[in-house]
Coordinates of C-alpha atoms in Angstrom, one line a residue:
Chain A
M136 CA -38.7 318.7 194.6
K137 CA -37.3 315.5 193.3
D138 CA -37.9 312.6 196.4
F139 CA -34.6 311.6 197.6
A140 CA -36.0 309.2 200.1
S141 CA -34.7 306.1 198.2
V142 CA -31.3 307.4 198.5
Q143 CA -29.7 305.3 200.9
V144 CA -25.7 304.5 201.7
N145 CA -24.6 301.3 203.1
W146 CA -22.1 302.3 206.1
P147 CA -21.2 298.7 207.8
R148 CA -19.4 300.8 210.7
K149 CA -20.9 303.8 212.4
D150 CA -17.1 305.1 213.1
Y151 CA -17.1 305.6 209.5
S152 CA -14.0 303.4 208.9
R153 CA -15.4 301.9 206.1
V154 CA -16.9 303.9 203.1
P155 CA -18.8 302.5 200.2
Y156 CA -16.8 303.0 196.7
S157 CA -20.5 303.6 195.2
I158 CA -20.5 306.8 197.2
Y159 CA -18.3 308.6 194.3
H160 CA -20.4 307.4 191.5
D161 CA -24.1 307.7 192.3
P162 CA -25.6 310.1 190.2
E163 CA -28.3 310.3 192.4
I164 CA -26.2 311.2 195.7
Y165 CA -24.2 314.1 193.4
Q166 CA -27.6 315.5 192.8
L167 CA -28.5 315.4 196.9
E168 CA -24.8 316.6 197.7
Q169 CA -26.1 319.9 195.1
E170 CA -29.4 320.2 197.3
K171 CA -28.0 319.6 200.7
I172 CA -24.1 320.5 200.7
F173 CA -23.5 323.3 198.4
R174 CA -27.1 324.5 198.3
G175 CA -27.3 323.4 201.8
R176 CA -26.8 324.6 205.3
C177 CA -23.0 325.7 204.8
W178 CA -20.9 328.6 203.9
N179 CA -19.0 328.1 200.7
V180 CA -16.0 330.2 199.7
L181 CA -16.6 332.0 196.7
C182 CA -13.3 334.4 196.0
L183 CA -10.9 337.0 197.5
E184 CA -11.8 340.4 198.1
A185 CA -8.6 341.2 196.6
E186 CA -10.0 339.6 193.1
I187 CA -12.6 342.2 193.0
P188 CA -10.9 345.4 194.3
N189 CA -12.7 348.4 192.9
P190 CA -16.5 349.2 192.7
G191 CA -18.0 347.3 189.9
D192 CA -15.3 344.5 189.5
F193 CA -17.4 341.0 189.4
R194 CA -16.3 337.7 189.3
V195 CA -18.0 334.7 188.6
C196 CA -17.4 331.5 191.0
H197 CA -19.1 328.3 191.5
V198 CA -21.0 326.9 194.5
G199 CA -21.0 323.3 193.3
D200 CA -22.5 323.4 189.8
T201 CA -24.0 326.6 190.5
P202 CA -22.6 330.0 188.9
V203 CA -22.6 332.6 191.2
V204 CA -21.5 336.3 190.0
V205 CA -19.7 338.3 193.1
N206 CA -20.2 341.9 192.8
R207 CA -18.5 344.7 194.5
D208 CA -21.2 347.9 194.3
D209 CA -20.1 351.5 194.5
D210 CA -20.3 351.7 198.2
G211 CA -18.0 348.9 198.5
E212 CA -20.4 346.3 199.6
L213 CA -20.2 342.7 198.5
Y214 CA -23.2 341.2 196.6
A215 CA -23.8 338.0 194.6
F216 CA -26.3 336.5 192.8
V217 CA -27.2 333.2 190.8
N218 CA -25.8 333.7 187.0
R219 CA -29.4 333.1 185.7
C220 CA -31.6 335.3 184.0
A221 CA -35.2 335.3 185.7
H222 CA -36.9 335.4 182.5
R223 CA -35.7 332.5 180.4
G224 CA -32.9 331.1 182.8
A225 CA -30.2 332.4 180.2
E226 CA -26.6 333.1 181.7
I227 CA -26.4 336.7 182.1
V228 CA -22.4 337.5 183.0
R229 CA -20.8 335.6 179.9
E230 CA -17.0 336.6 181.1
P231 CA -15.3 335.0 184.3
W232 CA -14.2 338.5 185.7
G233 CA -14.6 342.3 184.5
T234 CA -16.1 345.5 185.5
A235 CA -19.5 346.6 184.9
K236 CA -22.2 349.1 186.0
E237 CA -25.0 346.3 185.6
H238 CA -25.4 343.2 183.9
T239 CA -27.7 342.8 181.0
C240 CA -29.0 339.4 179.5
I241 CA -28.1 339.1 175.9
Y242 CA -31.2 337.0 175.4
H243 CA -33.9 339.8 175.6
A244 CA -32.0 342.2 177.3
W245 CA -33.0 342.2 180.7
L246 CA -31.3 344.2 183.0
Y247 CA -30.1 343.5 186.2
N248 CA -28.2 345.8 188.9
R249 CA -25.2 344.9 190.9
K250 CA -27.4 343.4 193.8
G251 CA -29.3 340.9 191.3
D252 CA -32.5 343.6 191.0
L253 CA -34.5 343.4 187.7
K254 CA -34.1 346.9 186.4
G255 CA -35.3 346.9 183.1
V256 CA -37.6 344.8 181.0
P257 CA -37.5 345.6 177.1
F258 CA -41.0 346.8 175.4
R259 CA -42.4 345.9 179.2
R260 CA -45.2 348.0 177.8
G261 CA -45.8 346.6 174.3
A262 CA -45.2 348.7 171.1
N263 CA -47.8 350.8 169.2
G264 CA -50.2 349.9 172.1
K265 CA -49.9 345.9 171.5
G266 CA -47.8 343.2 173.1
G267 CA -45.8 343.8 176.2
M268 CA -46.2 342.4 179.6
P269 CA -49.5 341.9 181.6
A270 CA -50.5 344.9 184.1
C271 CA -49.8 342.2 186.9
F272 CA -46.4 341.7 186.0
D273 CA -44.4 343.5 188.8
M274 CA -40.5 343.6 188.3
K275 CA -39.9 343.4 192.2
N276 CA -41.0 339.5 192.2
H277 CA -38.3 338.9 189.2
N278 CA -35.1 339.6 190.7
L279 CA -32.4 337.0 190.7
V280 CA -31.4 334.8 193.0
K281 CA -29.4 336.3 195.6
V282 CA -26.6 334.5 197.6
R283 CA -26.0 335.7 201.3
V284 CA -22.1 336.8 201.2
T285 CA -20.0 337.7 204.1
S286 CA -16.2 338.5 204.3
F287 CA -13.9 336.9 206.8
N288 CA -10.6 338.7 206.8
G289 CA -10.9 339.3 203.0
V290 CA -12.3 335.6 202.2
I291 CA -15.6 335.7 200.8
F292 CA -18.2 333.4 201.7
G293 CA -21.4 332.6 200.5
T294 CA -24.3 330.6 201.5
F295 CA -28.0 330.3 199.7
H296 CA -29.5 330.2 203.4
H297 CA -29.9 333.5 204.9
D298 CA -30.0 332.3 208.7
M299 CA -27.2 330.7 208.4
E300 CA -24.7 331.3 211.6
P301 CA -22.2 334.0 211.4
I302 CA -19.1 333.0 209.7
E303 CA -17.1 332.8 212.6
E304 CA -19.2 330.8 214.5
Y305 CA -19.1 328.3 211.4
L306 CA -15.3 327.9 211.4
G307 CA -15.0 328.0 215.2
P308 CA -12.4 329.1 217.3
L309 CA -9.6 326.7 215.6
F310 CA -10.1 327.8 212.2
T311 CA -10.6 331.3 212.9
K312 CA -7.5 331.3 214.6
H313 CA -6.0 329.8 211.6
V314 CA -7.4 331.6 208.6
G315 CA -7.7 334.8 210.6
E316 CA -4.0 334.6 210.8
M317 CA -3.1 333.7 207.1
F318 CA -5.4 336.8 206.4
N319 CA -4.7 339.2 209.0
R320 CA -3.4 342.4 206.9
P321 CA -4.3 343.1 203.0
V322 CA -3.3 340.8 200.4
K323 CA -2.5 340.6 196.8
V324 CA -3.2 338.0 194.3
L325 CA -0.6 336.6 192.7
G326 CA -2.3 334.5 190.0
Y327 CA -4.5 331.5 189.6
Q328 CA -2.8 327.7 189.1
R329 CA -6.4 325.8 187.8
Q330 CA -6.7 321.8 187.1
R331 CA -9.5 319.5 185.9
I332 CA -9.3 316.3 187.7
N333 CA -11.4 313.3 186.7
A334 CA -12.6 312.3 189.9
N335 CA -15.2 312.9 192.2
W336 CA -15.2 315.8 194.3
K337 CA -15.3 314.4 197.6
L338 CA -12.0 312.5 197.0
Y339 CA -10.4 316.0 197.1
P340 CA -11.3 317.0 200.6
E341 CA -10.4 313.3 201.6
N342 CA -7.0 314.2 200.0
I343 CA -6.7 316.9 202.0
K344 CA -7.5 315.4 205.1
D345 CA -5.2 312.2 204.6
A346 CA -2.1 313.3 206.5
Y347 CA -0.8 309.7 205.8
H348 CA -0.2 309.9 202.0
G349 CA 2.0 313.4 202.1
S350 CA 5.4 311.8 202.1
L351 CA 4.6 308.3 200.8
L352 CA 3.0 309.7 197.6
H353 CA 5.1 312.9 197.5
E354 CA 8.7 311.8 197.8
F355 CA 9.7 315.3 197.2
N356 CA 8.3 316.2 200.8
R357 CA 10.2 313.0 202.2
T358 CA 13.3 313.7 200.8
F359 CA 13.5 317.6 201.6
G360 CA 11.9 317.1 205.1
L361 CA 8.8 319.5 204.0
S362 CA 6.6 316.7 205.4
R363 CA 7.4 313.1 207.0
L364 CA 5.8 310.7 209.4
T365 CA 8.3 311.0 211.7
Q366 CA 7.6 314.6 212.4
V367 CA 6.0 316.8 215.2
A368 CA 2.9 317.0 213.5
G369 CA -0.8 317.1 213.7
G370 CA -4.4 316.6 212.5
Y371 CA -7.0 318.7 214.2
M372 CA -10.9 319.4 213.6
D373 CA -13.6 321.8 215.1
E374 CA -16.0 320.5 217.2
K375 CA -18.1 318.8 214.5
H376 CA -15.2 317.2 212.8
R377 CA -16.3 318.8 209.5
H378 CA -13.0 321.3 208.9
S379 CA -9.6 319.9 209.2
I380 CA -6.0 321.2 209.4
L381 CA -3.0 319.2 209.3
F382 CA 0.3 320.7 210.1
Q383 CA 3.7 319.9 210.8
Y384 CA 7.1 321.3 211.9
K385 CA 10.0 320.9 209.3
G386 CA 13.4 319.8 211.0
S387 CA 11.6 318.2 214.0
D388 CA 13.0 315.0 213.1
S389 CA 16.4 314.0 211.8
D390 CA 17.1 313.3 208.0
E391 CA 19.1 310.2 209.2
E392 CA 16.4 309.0 211.9
A393 CA 13.5 309.6 209.0
L394 CA 15.5 307.5 206.1
K395 CA 16.2 304.8 208.7
A396 CA 12.3 304.6 209.6
Y397 CA 11.0 304.8 206.1
I398 CA 13.3 301.7 205.0
E399 CA 12.3 299.6 208.0
N400 CA 8.8 300.4 207.0
G401 CA 9.8 299.0 203.4
V402 CA 9.5 302.2 201.6
K403 CA 11.9 302.7 199.0
K404 CA 14.6 305.5 199.6
G405 CA 14.0 308.4 197.9
E406 CA 17.1 309.1 195.6
I407 CA 16.8 312.5 195.1
A408 CA 20.5 313.2 195.5
G409 CA 20.2 317.2 196.3
L410 CA 19.2 320.2 194.3
N411 CA 21.3 322.7 192.2
D412 CA 19.2 325.8 193.9
Y413 CA 17.8 325.3 197.3
S414 CA 15.9 328.2 197.7
M415 CA 12.9 326.6 196.4
V416 CA 12.8 324.4 199.9
N417 CA 14.3 327.1 202.3
I418 CA 11.6 328.4 204.3
I419 CA 11.6 331.8 205.7
D420 CA 10.2 332.1 209.4
E421 CA 6.8 333.9 209.3
N422 CA 4.5 331.3 210.8
P423 CA 3.6 332.4 214.5
F424 CA 2.7 329.3 215.8
G425 CA 6.1 327.6 214.2
M426 CA 4.3 325.2 211.6
S427 CA 6.2 324.8 208.5
T428 CA 2.9 323.7 206.9
R429 CA -0.5 324.2 207.5
V430 CA -3.2 322.8 205.1
M431 CA -6.8 323.2 205.8
N432 CA -10.3 322.2 204.3
V433 CA -13.2 324.7 205.5
F434 CA -15.8 322.4 204.7
P435 CA -17.2 321.8 202.0
N436 CA -15.2 323.3 199.0
C437 CA -12.7 326.2 200.8
F438 CA -9.0 325.0 201.3
F439 CA -6.3 327.1 202.8
H440 CA -2.4 326.3 202.5
Q441 CA 0.7 327.6 203.6
I442 CA 3.5 325.2 202.4
G443 CA 6.7 327.0 203.3
N444 CA 6.0 330.3 201.8
T445 CA 3.2 329.4 199.5
L446 CA 0.2 330.9 200.4
A447 CA -3.1 329.9 198.6
M448 CA -6.9 329.8 199.0
R449 CA -8.2 326.7 197.1
K450 CA -11.7 326.2 195.9
I451 CA -13.5 323.2 194.1
R452 CA -16.2 323.3 191.4
T453 CA -18.2 320.3 190.9
L454 CA -17.8 319.3 187.0
G455 CA -20.8 316.4 187.2
V456 CA -20.1 313.2 189.3
D457 CA -17.0 312.3 187.5
A458 CA -14.9 315.6 187.4
F459 CA -14.1 318.7 189.4
E460 CA -12.0 321.9 188.9
L461 CA -9.4 323.0 191.7
T462 CA -8.3 326.3 191.5
W463 CA -5.4 327.6 193.5
V464 CA -5.7 331.4 193.9
L465 CA -2.2 332.2 195.2
Y466 CA -1.5 335.7 197.0
T467 CA 1.0 337.6 198.9
Y468 CA 1.0 340.3 201.6
E469 CA 0.5 343.8 200.5
D470 CA 3.7 344.7 202.6
D471 CA 5.6 342.0 201.5
S472 CA 9.0 343.0 200.0
E473 CA 9.5 342.7 196.3
E474 CA 12.1 339.7 197.6
M475 CA 9.7 338.0 199.4
V476 CA 7.1 338.2 196.6
Q477 CA 9.6 336.6 194.2
H478 CA 10.5 334.0 196.8
R479 CA 6.8 333.2 197.2
L480 CA 6.7 333.2 193.4
N481 CA 9.4 330.6 193.2
Q482 CA 7.8 328.4 195.9
A483 CA 4.9 328.4 193.7
N484 CA 6.7 325.5 191.9
M485 CA 5.5 323.0 194.7
V486 CA 1.9 323.6 194.2
G487 CA -0.8 323.4 191.5
P488 CA -1.1 321.1 188.5
A489 CA 2.8 321.0 188.1
G490 CA 3.8 321.3 191.6
L491 CA 6.6 319.1 192.9
I492 CA 4.4 318.2 195.9
S493 CA 1.0 318.3 194.5
M494 CA 1.1 317.1 191.1
E495 CA 0.6 313.2 192.1
D496 CA -2.7 314.1 194.1
G497 CA -4.8 314.6 190.4
E498 CA -3.3 311.3 189.9
A499 CA -4.2 309.2 192.4
L500 CA -7.9 310.7 192.7
E501 CA -8.2 309.9 189.2
M502 CA -6.7 306.2 189.6
V503 CA -9.3 305.8 192.9
H504 CA -12.1 307.3 190.8
R505 CA -11.5 305.0 187.6
T506 CA -11.2 301.5 189.8
T507 CA -13.5 302.1 192.1
K508 CA -16.4 302.8 189.4
S509 CA -16.6 298.9 188.7
A510 CA -16.5 298.1 192.6
A511 CA -19.1 295.8 193.8
E512 CA -21.7 297.2 196.6
E513 CA -20.0 295.8 199.4
E514 CA -16.2 296.7 198.6
M515 CA -15.2 299.6 200.5
A516 CA -12.6 302.1 201.5
V517 CA -10.8 301.2 204.8
I518 CA -10.0 304.3 206.8
E519 CA -8.2 302.9 210.2
M520 CA -4.7 305.1 210.4
G521 CA -4.9 306.9 213.7
G522 CA -7.3 304.4 215.4
I523 CA -11.2 303.6 214.9
G524 CA -14.1 304.7 217.0
E525 CA -14.4 307.6 218.7
I526 CA -13.4 310.8 215.9
G527 CA -10.9 313.2 217.5
D528 CA -7.5 314.9 216.8
R529 CA -4.2 313.2 216.6
D530 CA -0.6 314.6 217.4
T531 CA 0.8 312.5 214.5
R532 CA 0.9 312.2 210.5
V533 CA 0.1 308.7 210.6
N534 CA -3.5 309.3 210.7
E535 CA -6.7 309.4 208.9
V536 CA -9.2 310.0 211.8
T537 CA -9.7 313.7 209.7
I538 CA -11.3 311.7 207.0
R539 CA -13.8 310.3 209.1
G540 CA -14.8 313.1 210.2
F541 CA -15.6 314.7 207.0
W542 CA -17.7 311.5 205.9
A543 CA -19.4 311.8 209.7
Y544 CA -20.5 315.5 209.0
Y545 CA -21.3 315.1 205.3
A546 CA -23.5 311.8 206.4
Q547 CA -25.3 314.2 208.9
L548 CA -25.9 317.0 206.3
M549 CA -27.0 314.4 203.6
G550 CA -29.9 312.9 205.9
F551 CA -28.4 309.1 205.8
A552 CA -26.0 308.8 208.7
P553 CA -26.5 305.6 210.3
E554 CA -28.1 305.8 213.8
G555 CA -26.0 306.1 216.7
A556 CA -22.9 307.0 214.3
E557 CA -19.9 308.9 215.4
Q558 CA -19.8 312.4 215.3
Chain B
M47 CA -12.7 340.6 177.3
R48 CA -11.8 344.4 178.5
D49 CA -8.1 343.5 178.3
L50 CA -7.8 342.0 174.7
M51 CA -9.7 345.3 173.5
D52 CA -6.8 347.2 175.0
K53 CA -4.1 345.0 173.2
P54 CA -1.6 346.7 170.7
A55 CA -2.2 345.5 167.2
A56 CA -0.3 342.1 166.1
R57 CA 3.5 342.4 165.6
K58 CA 4.1 341.2 162.4
T59 CA 7.1 339.1 161.1
D60 CA 10.5 341.0 160.5
R61 CA 11.7 339.8 157.1
S62 CA 14.9 341.3 157.2
I63 CA 16.0 338.7 159.6
P64 CA 18.4 336.4 157.2
M65 CA 17.1 333.1 156.2
E66 CA 19.8 330.9 157.7
V67 CA 19.4 332.8 161.0
R68 CA 15.5 331.7 160.5
Q69 CA 16.4 328.1 159.5
A70 CA 18.5 327.5 162.2
A71 CA 15.9 328.5 164.9
D72 CA 13.4 326.7 163.5
D73 CA 15.5 323.3 163.4
L74 CA 16.2 324.2 167.3
I75 CA 12.5 325.0 168.0
M76 CA 11.6 321.7 166.3
D77 CA 14.2 319.7 167.9
S78 CA 13.2 320.8 171.3
T79 CA 10.0 319.4 171.1
V80 CA 10.7 316.1 169.2
H81 CA 13.2 315.8 172.5
L82 CA 10.0 316.4 174.9
D83 CA 8.1 313.9 172.9
R84 CA 10.7 311.0 173.4
M85 CA 11.4 312.1 176.7
E86 CA 15.1 312.9 175.7
L87 CA 15.1 315.3 178.6
D88 CA 19.0 315.5 178.8
A89 CA 19.0 316.3 175.1
W90 CA 16.0 318.9 175.5
I91 CA 18.1 320.7 178.3
E92 CA 20.9 320.9 175.7
C93 CA 18.7 323.2 173.8
F94 CA 19.1 325.9 176.1
D95 CA 21.7 328.6 176.8
E96 CA 23.6 328.3 180.1
T97 CA 21.6 331.8 181.5
A98 CA 18.1 330.1 180.3
E99 CA 15.0 330.7 181.9
Y100 CA 11.9 328.7 181.4
H101 CA 8.2 329.5 182.5
V102 CA 4.8 327.9 181.6
I103 CA 2.0 331.0 182.4
P104 CA -1.5 330.5 182.4
R105 CA -3.0 332.7 179.8
E106 CA -6.0 334.1 182.2
N107 CA -3.1 335.4 184.6
L108 CA -1.4 337.4 181.7
E109 CA -4.8 338.4 180.6
V110 CA -5.3 340.0 184.3
G111 CA -1.8 340.8 185.0
Y112 CA -0.7 338.5 187.6
G113 CA 2.6 337.2 187.9
A114 CA 1.8 333.4 189.0
A115 CA 3.2 330.7 186.5
V116 CA 2.6 326.9 187.0
I117 CA 6.3 326.2 186.2
R118 CA 9.0 328.9 186.9
C119 CA 12.6 328.4 186.0
N120 CA 14.6 331.4 186.7
S121 CA 17.5 329.9 185.7
L122 CA 19.2 326.8 184.1
D123 CA 19.7 324.9 187.6
V124 CA 16.1 325.5 188.5
I125 CA 15.1 323.7 184.7
K126 CA 17.8 320.8 185.7
D127 CA 16.2 320.6 189.2
R128 CA 12.8 320.0 187.9
L129 CA 13.9 317.5 185.7
M130 CA 15.8 315.6 188.3
V131 CA 13.0 315.4 190.4
L132 CA 10.6 314.5 187.5
D133 CA 13.1 311.6 186.9
V134 CA 13.3 310.2 190.5
S135 CA 10.4 311.3 192.3
S136 CA 7.4 312.9 190.6
K137 CA 4.4 310.3 189.8
Y138 CA 2.2 311.1 187.2
N139 CA -0.2 309.5 184.1
P140 CA 1.7 307.1 182.2
H141 CA 1.6 308.6 178.7
W142 CA 3.0 309.8 175.4
D143 CA 3.0 313.3 174.0
R144 CA 3.1 314.7 170.6
H145 CA 3.9 318.4 169.5
F146 CA 2.1 320.1 166.7
L147 CA 3.5 323.3 166.2
N148 CA 2.5 325.7 163.1
G149 CA 4.8 328.1 161.6
T150 CA 7.4 330.4 163.6
Q151 CA 6.7 334.2 163.0
Y152 CA 9.9 336.0 163.8
L153 CA 9.4 339.2 165.2
S154 CA 13.1 340.7 165.8
Y155 CA 16.7 340.3 165.4
E156 CA 19.0 342.6 167.6
D157 CA 22.2 342.0 169.4
G158 CA 22.4 338.5 168.5
I159 CA 19.1 337.5 170.1
L160 CA 16.2 336.4 168.1
E161 CA 12.5 336.9 169.3
A162 CA 10.4 334.0 167.6
R163 CA 6.7 333.2 168.4
T164 CA 5.2 329.6 167.7
N165 CA 1.7 328.1 168.4
F166 CA 1.3 324.7 169.3
M167 CA -0.9 322.0 170.5
I168 CA 0.2 319.0 172.3
V169 CA -1.8 315.5 172.1
Q170 CA -1.6 313.2 174.7
S171 CA -2.1 309.7 174.3
S172 CA -2.6 307.0 176.9
L173 CA -0.5 303.7 177.0
E174 CA -3.8 302.0 176.1
G175 CA -4.1 303.9 172.8
F176 CA -6.2 306.6 173.4
S177 CA -5.4 310.2 172.7
K178 CA -7.0 313.8 173.4
L179 CA -6.3 317.0 172.9
F180 CA -3.8 318.1 176.0
V181 CA -3.3 321.6 176.0
A182 CA -2.8 324.5 173.2
G183 CA -1.1 327.6 173.4
H184 CA 2.2 329.3 172.3
Y185 CA 5.9 329.6 172.7
E186 CA 7.6 333.3 173.2
D187 CA 11.3 332.3 172.5
K188 CA 14.4 334.4 172.9
I189 CA 17.1 332.6 171.1
V190 CA 20.7 333.4 171.3
M191 CA 23.0 332.3 168.4
T192 CA 26.0 331.0 169.7
D193 CA 29.2 329.4 167.8
A194 CA 27.9 326.1 168.7
G195 CA 24.7 326.9 167.0
P196 CA 21.2 328.6 168.3
R197 CA 20.2 328.0 171.5
L198 CA 17.1 329.0 174.1
R199 CA 17.9 332.2 176.5
S200 CA 14.5 331.6 177.4
R201 CA 11.4 329.6 176.6
V202 CA 7.8 331.6 177.7
V203 CA 5.1 329.0 177.7
V204 CA 1.3 330.8 177.4
L205 CA -1.1 328.4 178.4
D206 CA -4.6 328.7 177.0
T207 CA -5.4 325.5 178.5
F208 CA -5.0 327.1 181.8
S209 CA -7.6 324.4 183.3
V210 CA -5.2 321.8 183.1
P211 CA -6.3 318.4 182.5
N212 CA -5.1 316.8 185.4
L213 CA -1.4 317.6 186.0
I214 CA 1.9 318.8 183.9
A215 CA 4.7 316.5 184.4
V216 CA 7.1 316.4 181.6
P217 CA 7.9 320.3 180.3
L218 CA 5.5 321.6 177.1

């Protein structure tokens, strides 16, 4: 194993209110993240059960850089393996989704079942009494690398650590409650939205945990009151501060008060006069906690959103230190009326790569990544909104403490948290 | 891919469609994309009929049979709303687009509605003068012949490049 003892990060403050820009660009840190985060002691989201509903259905997912095939077997059980042939390392499954009885590597036709067990090696005994594998070759020793999977209310998570705690324990009570509620009955996939963002992957969980930007960057939010700094809102975490939920209540401020507050704070007035069709911003009340929006990050690669009535699981796949792919898996409930399905599809205009309240995020992340590349070692991001010092929940969107929570847990997993740091 | 195997054979050009109808539609399709390249969005919207729809759909969703789009405008009002938000509130990468179309295939002409299919590529250039292929796909257009000339009744943009480079702000 590569020696990563040399990977050090200079954290000048133990509350993570300063983040060195080099952390987004260092290739050794990126390599260490693959080992300590994605293949480390985490549950990574893979896909939804609704994406592979029938026996034999499979989908190729990614844990960081690592391609993982998620399969449903004849008995309905879920299995996952790394998509890398145990013979010479070739990619075995070459289509992103499908249905298969078994999987055959095209290179030398080695055959695997849906569990990833090696079941066939052509000419293992040789031909015409010549060649073949040595007598000591045992197929049982050459299965694919298995990923342990678990389904939480139909959301499939995977881990390389077969002794990980149960998913409910990993989520903790707050996220068991909210993710559980978003998947409290069978769902149907509406489709995917995908984008490739030329930025380091960590900028995305940071963005999702950043309550402050939501109405400053996304003026659509501000104008239509979907998210405003003047609203009743909050940013909460699990006890390890690795997962986060940002939420707010539409209608908890008045348009006039909000406008006044933004102008007093020097923010240019949103010029959107009005819409011809307001159905996109019309929220049908369905959140039992009354939240109009909630956006969650389940560390490290998983996100959930309820924005109005759009529902999605989002996931990221790393593509090297300089890029990641973001996939939005939009869904509806099986028992939704056709009218509700159409409403959710219409509200999907707000999200994804062309989303009226999300397209700006890709641009913001690319800007940060581009310009921090040339920063000197001592240049750092300043994360002080919501206060410094102890990391904890806040009942406001004028808040970035949740971002510090991300760095605190990340640094611990990576093994370079400074001594005496906030957790 | 399993579904590609199940697809019906490609539809052929309907050669009985009058030449002047095809020519008028060619002009409309070309003009609509030049307006986008020049960011003449008021002129672009004039290419649409008053009952028009405009959708951008990832090809993978069509292949699997999922309904979600990345842009879903079920009416001219919703198209106009998107352009207004783009104009006053959206923030995106400063760039120039350039559409490249190949010949349009005209598939049918019934009750004054022409069905047309056109492949496209869009090359995006930064303001620093660096260009790259942005997206590729095809238009599925329904064009209505009106007294004022041809108009788009619906445009479905099928997006092969569904893992979108960064973002889509300007319509495709």
